[in-house]
């Protein structure tokens, strides 16, 4: 076949062509030379600059116009690059966003929600495994991945599992698989809760299970998965009952200060204010032999039976027979498999004694049962006075403990820059049906995958690689994500630039976001670009102040009340973010723990995000971890029309795209550096209130040095982008070269070697023509090394300029993505060394909420130890000085 010229217009329609680096016909030498010059320039532009095929779209209309001139592109189907699958028919960044936003729909989201909340799917159960395979099929279908005859199911630690993740940086086509980990889990057996009469007989025997109501089809599953605490201790204990309010550290300290001895008692606490496992820990340390935890309608705001609302499913108030299941792992000690702290739960893993699970039994109970128990305390009026019940209470919790397989379903969309990875995840397992938690999140992930699949069918390929995860066993202790993070710690540290998490996409009316301050501007801008799901002429960002419509006939004053006065676990995110983590200037809250971002943020140091629509005190009561977290509740109360599901899908998908597409990562380290100053002010205030004398001057200087270094990096970023833009424009405009024919042939070979462009004859199963395939085998090579590859001839000057400018952007991106790695200290935080982030961590006695400067804050507020305070000041100062030096290097 003879040579033919093809313009950009044809390429944008999806034509697959080759770049003519060598002559195939006898031509006039002058014309041949001209074509060689243009060919190598185009090859360098398209595959050089670390394969920035989207470079002109990223740098504006001026460059885009320069590259859309048909006279600058000459292609040959028979040339040696014809089978390299280089295709210019991509969407621009703005076109990709527009097309993506057209995909998520209420009808599609509704179907996914129904499909994944139709049966109970506890982590590690057969139903959970079926859903893992269902997600795998969705990934395969939407991303054009061949399903094959055998499920790609691999044991963690196997060669196949290791190569699936470690090989991501060499992937040339989308692929998906399932990793199987083997943690210790438990499931409920016999449980009893009784009042024992003075004669030793049973005076009252509670029904410890939820009571199903046929008005909601979910009611038939009320007893399918028993009402129990995940990772709870087995035991059969009898003792007097003592009310401990929320079971917070402050509550137990107050009881101790009043001379109350809890030894040998059974505590009763209400949900709210802190992670349930820490309630058990507090009771255990106070000497109690058991604890029951209930949901109190006093924490439900205005939507109560007392305020005139019918209980669910007849109305929006709390069903008094509902029970909140949940893990009682000591989350702030360490998450993940209790028997393999810090290392992955392989099938043959060495198991250790678990240090993050209780030593006393516990049970979750309903409000109906709680009322009966509280009535056993004489003259009970919710006072925290240590009053005991007249009669004994018997609590029995029998559980089946065993090594249980769990399944993380993973997918990869390779980008042009394979060394930089964006990780997007949501957990899949639920305590029962989990229509909100986590199926609303799973629904958002599926909608995003469908949108990305649509882009790929149009020839789109991201600049960076995207990894998508459906985590398992999040509910018992963030296990699937934690095991993966421990398994591939170094790989994730070296390559992941951000982790985006969605757990509950919607359960109420208020949009709530949390994340690393470095992601703050990106999060806000995307939320400003997404329309409000229910209000015209407003944006998703405006939904942060929305509230539910249910105030009832009585006015309930909630303003100014603390978590200790109003806390409910179903509002935990809202309460704890407001009370324990004051907003930064962008109104984006720092993350503590409670979902799958924990290992990435708190142990590895990866910028992270988590968010969705949460409940308020005027929303219908969300039945957290109950059978009534159901599809009916979602459709009737949480999100009628499923428009909030769609809004979250569009928002998170757009955040993902804006992390994937631009050459320069949209991470604002200066925003984070400025927040460090706010964190220090909070610490200084605490020290002053507690009369802790400490010298913070060295730490203040270290924070200023980080701020200065980051601001200087901002200036370098602007110059680097302009330099790269100019280098590419100069290369395109250059028309005169003084080099031989053989020199351009050497340049062609160098381009292949330098940027790892390989020939591929096979095509992955996809509906569209195959996208470009690249690897960055030499992404970190210096211009000097490139000169050596090129031989005795120097690289063309303008090629060298492009290379140098591109490498400057690579170096900046590395500094941006590794910024939060600078907070990671291998010694970890005192008494909970698994957590290594010295800037943000879950509170030691909150679990959910974030504590900033955690090691230092706890030395002041909990330890009250001046020597330890000084040690932590110096440790944090050293950490930040090193970070500043790395930014400046």
PDB file of C-alpha atoms in Angstrom, residues 186 191 228-237 280 284 289-290 328-329 357-363 395-399 401:
ATOM      1  CA  UNK A 186     -16.875 -14.083  63.710  1.00  0.00           C
ATOM      2  CA  UNK A 191     -27.290 -14.730  72.443  1.00  0.00           C
ATOM      3  CA  UNK A 228     -24.632  -8.928  67.314  1.00  0.00           C
ATOM      4  CA  UNK A 229     -21.360  -7.060  67.378  1.00  0.00           C
ATOM      5  CA  UNK A 230     -18.727  -8.011  64.851  1.00  0.00           C
ATOM      6  CA  UNK A 231     -15.443  -9.174  66.448  1.00  0.00           C
ATOM      7  CA  UNK A 232     -17.141  -9.221  69.859  1.00  0.00           C
ATOM      8  CA  UNK A 233     -15.934 -11.437  72.680  1.00  0.00           C
ATOM      9  CA  UNK A 234     -17.846 -14.594  73.561  1.00  0.00           C
ATOM     10  CA  UNK A 235     -19.002 -14.770  77.152  1.00  0.00           C
ATOM     11  CA  UNK A 236     -21.790 -15.429  79.632  1.00  0.00           C
ATOM     12  CA  UNK A 237     -21.821 -12.885  82.478  1.00  0.00           C
ATOM     13  CA  UNK A 280     -16.566  -1.464  74.959  1.00  0.00           C
ATOM     14  CA  UNK A 284     -13.560  -3.037  79.923  1.00  0.00           C
ATOM     15  CA  UNK A 289     -17.718  -7.541  82.779  1.00  0.00           C
ATOM     16  CA  UNK A 290     -20.050  -6.803  79.873  1.00  0.00           C
ATOM     17  CA  UNK A 328     -16.496  -3.449  68.271  1.00  0.00           C
ATOM     18  CA  UNK A 329     -12.904  -3.635  67.118  1.00  0.00           C
ATOM     19  CA  UNK A 357     -10.661  -6.654  70.073  1.00  0.00           C
ATOM     20  CA  UNK A 358     -12.524  -6.738  73.403  1.00  0.00           C
ATOM     21  CA  UNK A 359     -12.035  -9.073  76.340  1.00  0.00           C
ATOM     22  CA  UNK A 360     -15.625  -8.645  77.599  1.00  0.00           C
ATOM     23  CA  UNK A 361     -18.864  -9.631  75.809  1.00  0.00           C
ATOM     24  CA  UNK A 362     -21.234  -7.074  74.329  1.00  0.00           C
ATOM     25  CA  UNK A 363     -24.598  -6.946  72.582  1.00  0.00           C
ATOM     26  CA  UNK A 395     -25.734 -11.234  79.111  1.00  0.00           C
ATOM     27  CA  UNK A 396     -24.698 -14.140  76.908  1.00  0.00           C
ATOM     28  CA  UNK A 397     -22.867 -13.740  73.600  1.00  0.00           C
ATOM     29  CA  UNK A 398     -21.767 -16.851  71.745  1.00  0.00           C
ATOM     30  CA  UNK A 399     -19.923 -16.409  68.455  1.00  0.00           C
ATOM     31  CA  UNK A 401     -14.686 -17.408  65.303  1.00  0.00           C
TER      32      UNK A 401
END
